[in-house]
Tab-separated table of C-alpha atoms and ligand atoms in Angstrom:
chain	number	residue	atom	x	y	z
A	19	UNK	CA	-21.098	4.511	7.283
A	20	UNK	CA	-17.811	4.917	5.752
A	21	UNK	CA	-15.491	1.840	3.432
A	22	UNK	CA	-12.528	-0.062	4.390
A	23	UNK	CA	-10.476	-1.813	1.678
A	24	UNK	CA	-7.752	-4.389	0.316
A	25	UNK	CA	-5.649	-3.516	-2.470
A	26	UNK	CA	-3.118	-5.872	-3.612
A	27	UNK	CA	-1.178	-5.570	-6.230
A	28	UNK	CA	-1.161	-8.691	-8.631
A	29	UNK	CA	2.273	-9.490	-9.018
A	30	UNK	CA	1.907	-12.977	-7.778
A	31	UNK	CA	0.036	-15.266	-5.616
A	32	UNK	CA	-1.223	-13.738	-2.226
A	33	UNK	CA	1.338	-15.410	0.403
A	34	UNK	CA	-0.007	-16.089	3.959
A	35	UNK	CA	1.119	-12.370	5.633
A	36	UNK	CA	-0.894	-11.039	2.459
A	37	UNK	CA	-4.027	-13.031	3.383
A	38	UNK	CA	-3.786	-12.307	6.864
A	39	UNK	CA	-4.051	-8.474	6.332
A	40	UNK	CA	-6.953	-9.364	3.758
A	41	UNK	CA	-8.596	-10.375	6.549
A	42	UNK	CA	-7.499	-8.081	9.055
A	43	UNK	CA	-8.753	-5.465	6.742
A	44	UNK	CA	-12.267	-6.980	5.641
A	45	UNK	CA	-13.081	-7.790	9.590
A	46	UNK	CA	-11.919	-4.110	10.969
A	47	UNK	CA	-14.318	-2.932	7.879
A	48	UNK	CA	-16.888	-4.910	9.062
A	49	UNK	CA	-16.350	-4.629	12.642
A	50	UNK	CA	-17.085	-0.863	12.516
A	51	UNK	CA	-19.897	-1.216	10.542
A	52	UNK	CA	-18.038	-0.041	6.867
A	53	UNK	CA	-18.625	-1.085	3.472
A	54	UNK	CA	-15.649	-3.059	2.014
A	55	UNK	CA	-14.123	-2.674	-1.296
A	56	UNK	CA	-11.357	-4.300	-3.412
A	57	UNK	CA	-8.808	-2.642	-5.672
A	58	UNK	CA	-6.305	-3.808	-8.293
A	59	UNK	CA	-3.128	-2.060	-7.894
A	60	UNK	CA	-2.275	-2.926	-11.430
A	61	UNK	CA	-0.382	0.456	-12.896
A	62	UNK	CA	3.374	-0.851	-11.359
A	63	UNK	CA	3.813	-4.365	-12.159
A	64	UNK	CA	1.873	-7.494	-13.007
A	65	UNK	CA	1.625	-10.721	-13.237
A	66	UNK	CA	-0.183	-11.971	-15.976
A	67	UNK	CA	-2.752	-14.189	-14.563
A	68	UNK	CA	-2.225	-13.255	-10.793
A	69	UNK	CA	-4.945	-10.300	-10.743
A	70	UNK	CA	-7.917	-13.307	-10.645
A	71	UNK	CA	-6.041	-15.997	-8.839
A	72	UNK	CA	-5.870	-13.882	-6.460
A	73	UNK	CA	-9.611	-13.016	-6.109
A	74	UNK	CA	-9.936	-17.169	-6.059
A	75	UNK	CA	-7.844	-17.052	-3.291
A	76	UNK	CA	-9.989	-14.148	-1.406
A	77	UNK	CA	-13.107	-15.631	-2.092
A	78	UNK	CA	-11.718	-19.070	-1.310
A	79	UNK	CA	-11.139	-17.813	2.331
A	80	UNK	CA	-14.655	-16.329	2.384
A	81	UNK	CA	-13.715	-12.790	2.254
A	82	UNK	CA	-16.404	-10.835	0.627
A	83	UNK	CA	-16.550	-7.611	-0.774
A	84	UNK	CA	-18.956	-4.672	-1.650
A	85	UNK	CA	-19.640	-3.880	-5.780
A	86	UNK	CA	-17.295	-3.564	-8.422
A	87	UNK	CA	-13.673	-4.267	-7.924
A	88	UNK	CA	-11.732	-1.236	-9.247
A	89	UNK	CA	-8.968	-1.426	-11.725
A	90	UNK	CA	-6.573	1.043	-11.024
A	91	UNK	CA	-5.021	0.895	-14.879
A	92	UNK	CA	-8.895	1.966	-15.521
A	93	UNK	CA	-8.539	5.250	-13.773
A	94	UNK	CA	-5.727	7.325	-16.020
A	95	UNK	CA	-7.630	9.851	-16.568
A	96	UNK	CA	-8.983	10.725	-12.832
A	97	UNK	CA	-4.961	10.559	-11.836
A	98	UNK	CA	-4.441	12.621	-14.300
A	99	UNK	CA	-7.091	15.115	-13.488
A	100	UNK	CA	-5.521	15.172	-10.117
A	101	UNK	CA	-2.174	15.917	-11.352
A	102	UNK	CA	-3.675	18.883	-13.458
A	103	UNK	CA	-5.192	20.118	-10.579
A	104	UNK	CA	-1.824	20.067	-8.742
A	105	UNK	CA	-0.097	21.465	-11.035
A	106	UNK	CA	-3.090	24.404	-12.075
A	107	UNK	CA	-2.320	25.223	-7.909
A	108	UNK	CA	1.451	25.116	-8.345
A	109	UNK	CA	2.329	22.424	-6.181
A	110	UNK	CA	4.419	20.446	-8.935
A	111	UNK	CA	7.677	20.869	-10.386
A	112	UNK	CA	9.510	19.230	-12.770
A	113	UNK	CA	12.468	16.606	-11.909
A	114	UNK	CA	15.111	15.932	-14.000
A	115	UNK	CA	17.292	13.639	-11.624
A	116	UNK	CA	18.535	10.139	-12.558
A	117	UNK	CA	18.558	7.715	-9.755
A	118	UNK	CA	22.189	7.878	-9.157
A	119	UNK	CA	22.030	11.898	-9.357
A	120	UNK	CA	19.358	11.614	-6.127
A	121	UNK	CA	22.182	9.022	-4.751
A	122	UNK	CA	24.928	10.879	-4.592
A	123	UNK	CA	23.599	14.049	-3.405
A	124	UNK	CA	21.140	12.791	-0.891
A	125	UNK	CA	23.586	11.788	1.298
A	126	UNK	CA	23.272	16.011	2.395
A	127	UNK	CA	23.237	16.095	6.245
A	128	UNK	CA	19.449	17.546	6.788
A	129	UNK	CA	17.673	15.361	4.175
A	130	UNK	CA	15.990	12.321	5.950
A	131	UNK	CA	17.814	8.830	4.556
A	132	UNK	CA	15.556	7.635	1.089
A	133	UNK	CA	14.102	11.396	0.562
A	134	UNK	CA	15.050	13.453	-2.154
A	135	UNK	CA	17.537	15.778	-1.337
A	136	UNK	CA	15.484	19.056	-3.633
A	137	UNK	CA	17.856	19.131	-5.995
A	138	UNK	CA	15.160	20.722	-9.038
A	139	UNK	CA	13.049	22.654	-6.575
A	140	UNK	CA	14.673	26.058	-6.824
A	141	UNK	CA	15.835	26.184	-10.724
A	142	UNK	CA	15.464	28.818	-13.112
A	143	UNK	CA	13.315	28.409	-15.722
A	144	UNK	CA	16.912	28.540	-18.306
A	145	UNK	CA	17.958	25.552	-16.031
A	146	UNK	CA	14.929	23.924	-16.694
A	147	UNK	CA	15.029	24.461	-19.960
A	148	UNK	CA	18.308	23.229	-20.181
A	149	UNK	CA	17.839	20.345	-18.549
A	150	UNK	CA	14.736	19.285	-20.761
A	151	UNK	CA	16.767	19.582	-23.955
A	152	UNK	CA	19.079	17.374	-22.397
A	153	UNK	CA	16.397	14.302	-21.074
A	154	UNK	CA	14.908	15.045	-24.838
A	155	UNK	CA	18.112	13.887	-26.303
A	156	UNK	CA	18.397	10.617	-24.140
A	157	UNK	CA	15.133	10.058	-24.949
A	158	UNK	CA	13.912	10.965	-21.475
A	159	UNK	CA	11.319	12.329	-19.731
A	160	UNK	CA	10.862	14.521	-16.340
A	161	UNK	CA	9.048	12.716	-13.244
A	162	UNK	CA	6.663	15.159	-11.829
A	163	UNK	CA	7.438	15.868	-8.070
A	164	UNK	CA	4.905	17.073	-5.158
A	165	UNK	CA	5.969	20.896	-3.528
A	166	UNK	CA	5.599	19.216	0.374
A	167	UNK	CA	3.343	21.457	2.320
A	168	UNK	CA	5.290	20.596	5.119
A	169	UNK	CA	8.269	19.025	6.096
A	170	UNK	CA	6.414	16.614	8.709
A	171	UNK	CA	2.443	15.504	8.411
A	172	UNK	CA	0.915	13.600	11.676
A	173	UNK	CA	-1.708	10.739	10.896
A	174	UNK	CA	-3.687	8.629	13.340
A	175	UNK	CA	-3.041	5.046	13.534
A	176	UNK	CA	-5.489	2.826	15.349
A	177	UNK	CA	-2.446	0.476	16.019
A	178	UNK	CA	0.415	2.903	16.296
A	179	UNK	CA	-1.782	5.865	17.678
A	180	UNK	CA	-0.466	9.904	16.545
A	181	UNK	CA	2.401	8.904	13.995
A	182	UNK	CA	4.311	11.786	12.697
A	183	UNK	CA	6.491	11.012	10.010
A	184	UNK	CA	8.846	13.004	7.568
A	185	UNK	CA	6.813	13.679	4.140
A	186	UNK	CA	9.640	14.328	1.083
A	187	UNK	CA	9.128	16.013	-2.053
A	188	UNK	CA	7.617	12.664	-3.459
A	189	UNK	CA	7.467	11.853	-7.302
A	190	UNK	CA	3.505	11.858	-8.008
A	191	UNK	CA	3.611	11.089	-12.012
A	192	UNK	CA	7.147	8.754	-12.807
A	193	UNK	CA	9.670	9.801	-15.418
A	194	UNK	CA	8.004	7.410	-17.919
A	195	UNK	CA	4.720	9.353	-17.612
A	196	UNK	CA	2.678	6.831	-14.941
A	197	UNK	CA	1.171	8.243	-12.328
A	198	UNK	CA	3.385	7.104	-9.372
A	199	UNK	CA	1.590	4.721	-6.603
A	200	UNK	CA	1.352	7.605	-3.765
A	201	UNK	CA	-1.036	9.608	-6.279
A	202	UNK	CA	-2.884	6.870	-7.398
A	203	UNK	CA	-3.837	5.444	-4.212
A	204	UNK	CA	-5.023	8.764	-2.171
A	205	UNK	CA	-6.621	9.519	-5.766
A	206	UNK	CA	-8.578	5.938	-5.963
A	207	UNK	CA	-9.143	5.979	-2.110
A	208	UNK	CA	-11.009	8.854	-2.295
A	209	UNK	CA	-13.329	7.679	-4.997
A	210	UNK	CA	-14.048	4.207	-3.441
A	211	UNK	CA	-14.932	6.524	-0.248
A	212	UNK	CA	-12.435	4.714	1.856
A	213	UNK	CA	-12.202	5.977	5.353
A	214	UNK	CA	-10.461	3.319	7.108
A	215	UNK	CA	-6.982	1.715	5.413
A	216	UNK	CA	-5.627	-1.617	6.836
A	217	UNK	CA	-2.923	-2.483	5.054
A	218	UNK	CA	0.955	-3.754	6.230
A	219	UNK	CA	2.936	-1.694	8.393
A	220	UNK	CA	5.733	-1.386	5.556
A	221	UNK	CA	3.479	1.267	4.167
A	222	UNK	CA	3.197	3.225	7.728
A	223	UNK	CA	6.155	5.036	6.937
A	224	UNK	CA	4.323	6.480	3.621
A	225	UNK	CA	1.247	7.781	5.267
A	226	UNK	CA	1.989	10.987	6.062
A	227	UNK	CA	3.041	11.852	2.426
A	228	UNK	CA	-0.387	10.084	1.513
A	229	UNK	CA	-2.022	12.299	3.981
A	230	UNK	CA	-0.772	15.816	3.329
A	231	UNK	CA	-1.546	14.333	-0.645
A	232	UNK	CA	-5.053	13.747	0.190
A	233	UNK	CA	-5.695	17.003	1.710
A	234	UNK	CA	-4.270	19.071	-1.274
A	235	UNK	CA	-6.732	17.548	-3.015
A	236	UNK	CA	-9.364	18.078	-0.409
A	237	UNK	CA	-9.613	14.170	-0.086
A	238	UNK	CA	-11.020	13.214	3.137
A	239	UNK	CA	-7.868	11.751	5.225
A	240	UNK	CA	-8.738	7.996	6.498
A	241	UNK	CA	-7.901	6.706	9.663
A	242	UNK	CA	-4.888	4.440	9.332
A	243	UNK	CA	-4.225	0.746	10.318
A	244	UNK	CA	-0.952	-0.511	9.591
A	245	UNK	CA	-0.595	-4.300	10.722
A	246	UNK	CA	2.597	-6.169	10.780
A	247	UNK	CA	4.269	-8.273	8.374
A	248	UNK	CA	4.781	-12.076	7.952
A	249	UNK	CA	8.292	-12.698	8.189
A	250	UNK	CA	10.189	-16.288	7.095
A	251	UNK	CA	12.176	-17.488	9.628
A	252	UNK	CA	15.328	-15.815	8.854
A	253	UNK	CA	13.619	-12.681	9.425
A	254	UNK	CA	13.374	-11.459	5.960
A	255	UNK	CA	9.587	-10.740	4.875
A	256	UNK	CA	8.256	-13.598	4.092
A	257	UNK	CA	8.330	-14.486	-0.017
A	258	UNK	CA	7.112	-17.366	-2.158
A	259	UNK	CA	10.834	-18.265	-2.253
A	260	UNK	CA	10.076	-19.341	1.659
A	261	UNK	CA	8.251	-22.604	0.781
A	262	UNK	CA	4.772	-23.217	1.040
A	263	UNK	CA	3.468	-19.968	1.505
A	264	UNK	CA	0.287	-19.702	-0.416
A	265	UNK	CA	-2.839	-21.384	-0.773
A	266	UNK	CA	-1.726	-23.374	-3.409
A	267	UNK	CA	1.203	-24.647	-2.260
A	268	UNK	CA	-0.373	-24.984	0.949
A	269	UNK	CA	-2.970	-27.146	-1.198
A	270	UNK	CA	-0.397	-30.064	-2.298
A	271	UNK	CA	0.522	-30.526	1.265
A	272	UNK	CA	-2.993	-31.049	2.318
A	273	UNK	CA	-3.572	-27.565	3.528
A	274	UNK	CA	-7.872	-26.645	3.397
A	275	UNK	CA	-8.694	-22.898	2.825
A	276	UNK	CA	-10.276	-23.979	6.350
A	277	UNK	CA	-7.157	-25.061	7.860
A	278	UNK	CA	-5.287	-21.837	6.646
A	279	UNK	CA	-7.539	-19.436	8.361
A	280	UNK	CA	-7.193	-21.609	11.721
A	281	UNK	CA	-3.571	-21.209	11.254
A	282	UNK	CA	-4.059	-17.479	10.654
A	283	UNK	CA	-6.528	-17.160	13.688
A	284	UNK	CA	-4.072	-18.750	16.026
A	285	UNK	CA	-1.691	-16.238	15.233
A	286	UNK	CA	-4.207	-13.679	16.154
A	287	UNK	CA	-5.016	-15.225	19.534
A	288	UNK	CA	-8.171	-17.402	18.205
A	289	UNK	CA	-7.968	-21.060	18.360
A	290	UNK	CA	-10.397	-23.309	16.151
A	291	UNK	CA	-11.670	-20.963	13.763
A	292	UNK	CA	-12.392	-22.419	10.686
A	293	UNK	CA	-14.074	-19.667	8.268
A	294	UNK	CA	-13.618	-15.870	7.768
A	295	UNK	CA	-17.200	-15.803	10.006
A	296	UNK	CA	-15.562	-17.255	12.269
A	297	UNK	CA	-12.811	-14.883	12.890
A	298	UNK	CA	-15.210	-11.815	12.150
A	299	UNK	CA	-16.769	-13.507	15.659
A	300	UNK	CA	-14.206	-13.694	17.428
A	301	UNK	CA	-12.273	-10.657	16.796
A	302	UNK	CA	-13.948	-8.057	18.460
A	303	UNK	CA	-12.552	-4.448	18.965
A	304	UNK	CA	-10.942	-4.657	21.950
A	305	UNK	CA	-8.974	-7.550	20.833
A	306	UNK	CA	-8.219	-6.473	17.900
A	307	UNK	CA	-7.126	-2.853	18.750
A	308	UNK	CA	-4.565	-5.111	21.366
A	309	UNK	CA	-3.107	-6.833	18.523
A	310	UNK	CA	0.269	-7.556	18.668
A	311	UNK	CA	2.689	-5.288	16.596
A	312	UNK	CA	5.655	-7.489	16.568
A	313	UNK	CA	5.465	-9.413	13.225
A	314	UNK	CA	4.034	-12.877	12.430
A	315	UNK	CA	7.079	-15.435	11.362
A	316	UNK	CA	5.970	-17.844	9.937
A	317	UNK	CA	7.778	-21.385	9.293
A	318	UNK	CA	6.328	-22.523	6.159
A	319	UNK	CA	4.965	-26.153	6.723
A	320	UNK	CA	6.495	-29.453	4.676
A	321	UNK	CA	3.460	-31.562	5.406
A	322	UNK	CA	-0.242	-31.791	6.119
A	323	UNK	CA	-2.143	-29.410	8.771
A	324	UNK	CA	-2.546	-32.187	11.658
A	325	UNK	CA	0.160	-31.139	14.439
A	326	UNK	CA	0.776	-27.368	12.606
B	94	LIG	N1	-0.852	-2.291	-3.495
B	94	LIG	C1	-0.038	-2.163	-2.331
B	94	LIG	C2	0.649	-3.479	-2.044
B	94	LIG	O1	0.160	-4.528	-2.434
B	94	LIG	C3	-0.850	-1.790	-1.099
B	94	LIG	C4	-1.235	-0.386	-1.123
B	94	LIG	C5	-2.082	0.063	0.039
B	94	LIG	O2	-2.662	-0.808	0.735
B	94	LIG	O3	-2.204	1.274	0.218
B	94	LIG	O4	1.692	-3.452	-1.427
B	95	ZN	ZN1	15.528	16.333	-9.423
């Protein structure tokens, strides 16, 4: 019947635009009738200690999910089977750039702002060489980087609809030897059998990349929905920095787990829901498929729930 997911990375404590797309997520799965799963985005950075508080958190909202969380830091050697395979079809080459080198030169009229302006794609196998021997001596590696398949990739978005977006020759394993997020995620999406992704709408702009990924390595492509961010007031995303933004600190002021989801319905048009079942009631298709796309700002309380 197909999976939806929620895959946070635990570098802190889930703030309240994080828990609202855990929702979002685990009632769209459920909605249309999917498994859900949950995945650790662990291989970047962590937070020691932030991995289970925020499953607390999750459960404490009465999100539930399907088996075994995955670990992503478990999976090196499926990543790395993928990257094999990429490479084994030619679709890799070699990078030898320095952030400032990709800098200064992709500011080169035709390359879209952020992408990398192919400045290793056509070298000689002497320039390679060259240019290994001198990473080797500062004690540096190459990043692997994908051969696009295309210059542009259209996904579907059940919030955005047809979204065509530039895909760029993207780093897939990093210069310290990591398999970059991109790879990882199409790689562990396609083992969890995920078929629907919810996640924030900062990560709309990476889809297509993920896409054409995904179908290199004949992994079904899921259908997308990207949901907007919490922003603070000052219309920078919102950030523990904020005030009290998580359950925790929502805790001290008198904040129940109960209390935060009615807060979190009412921004979704739903007035006096008090658990997760609550909201998977209310939030049928039609509403939720009218969501607004303009983000959530949020003014992070200073006292107790009663006139929020
Ligand atoms: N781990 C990513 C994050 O927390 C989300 C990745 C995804 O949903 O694809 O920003
Ligand atoms: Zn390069």
């Amino acid at each position: 019947m197909g999976t939806g997911r929620f895959a946070p990375s635990p570098t802190g404590d889930l703030h309240l635009g994080n828990l609202r797309t855990a929702i979002l997520s685990w009632v769209w799965a459920r909605r249309t009738g999917r498994a859900f799963v949950l995945r650790l985005e662990d291989i970047d950075r962590v937070r020691s200690g932030s991995a289970e508080r925020q499953i607390a958190d999750l459960q404490a909202i009465g999100i539930d999910w399907d088996g075994e969380i995955l670990v992503q830091s478990t999976r090196h050697e499926a990543h790395t089977a993928a990257l094999d395979d990429l490479a084994a079809k030619g679709l890799l080459f070699e990078c030898y750039c320095s952030r400032k080198d990709i800098r200064e030169a992709a500011s080169a009229p035709h390359v879209p702002p952020g992408h990398y302006p192919g400045t290793c794609l056509h070298l000689s196998e002497d320039e390679r060489q060259a240019k290994r021997a001198e990473l080797a001596a500062a004690h540096r590696l190459p990043a692997l980087r994908l051969r696009a398949p295309a210059s542009r990739w259209t996904v579907f978005d059940e919030l955005h609809g047809e979204y065509t977006g530039p895909v760029d020759h993207f780093v897939v394993q990093r210069s310290d030897g990591v398999p970059a997020y991109n790879l990882a995620a199409v790689v562990d999406d396609g083992f969890q059998g995920v078929d629907q992704v919810v996640r924030g709408d900062d990560l709309l702009s990476q889809a297509p990349a993920q896409a054409a990924l995904a179908t290199l390595l004949r992994i079904p492509v899921p259908v997308y929905v990207h949901v907007p961010l919490a922003l603070a007031p000052s219309g920078a995303r919102l950030a523990k920095r904020d005030g009290a933004v998580t359950l925790e600190d929502l805790a001290a002021l008198g904040w129940s787990p109960a209390d935060v989801l009615e807060w979190i319905g009412r921004s979704l048009g739903v007035s006096g829901a008090r658990t997760a079942a609550d909201l998977l009631d209310a939030l049928d298709m039609d509403r939720l498929r009218a969501m607004p796309l303009d983000p959530w700002v949020v003014t992070p309380p200073t006292g107790g729930p009663q006139g929020a």
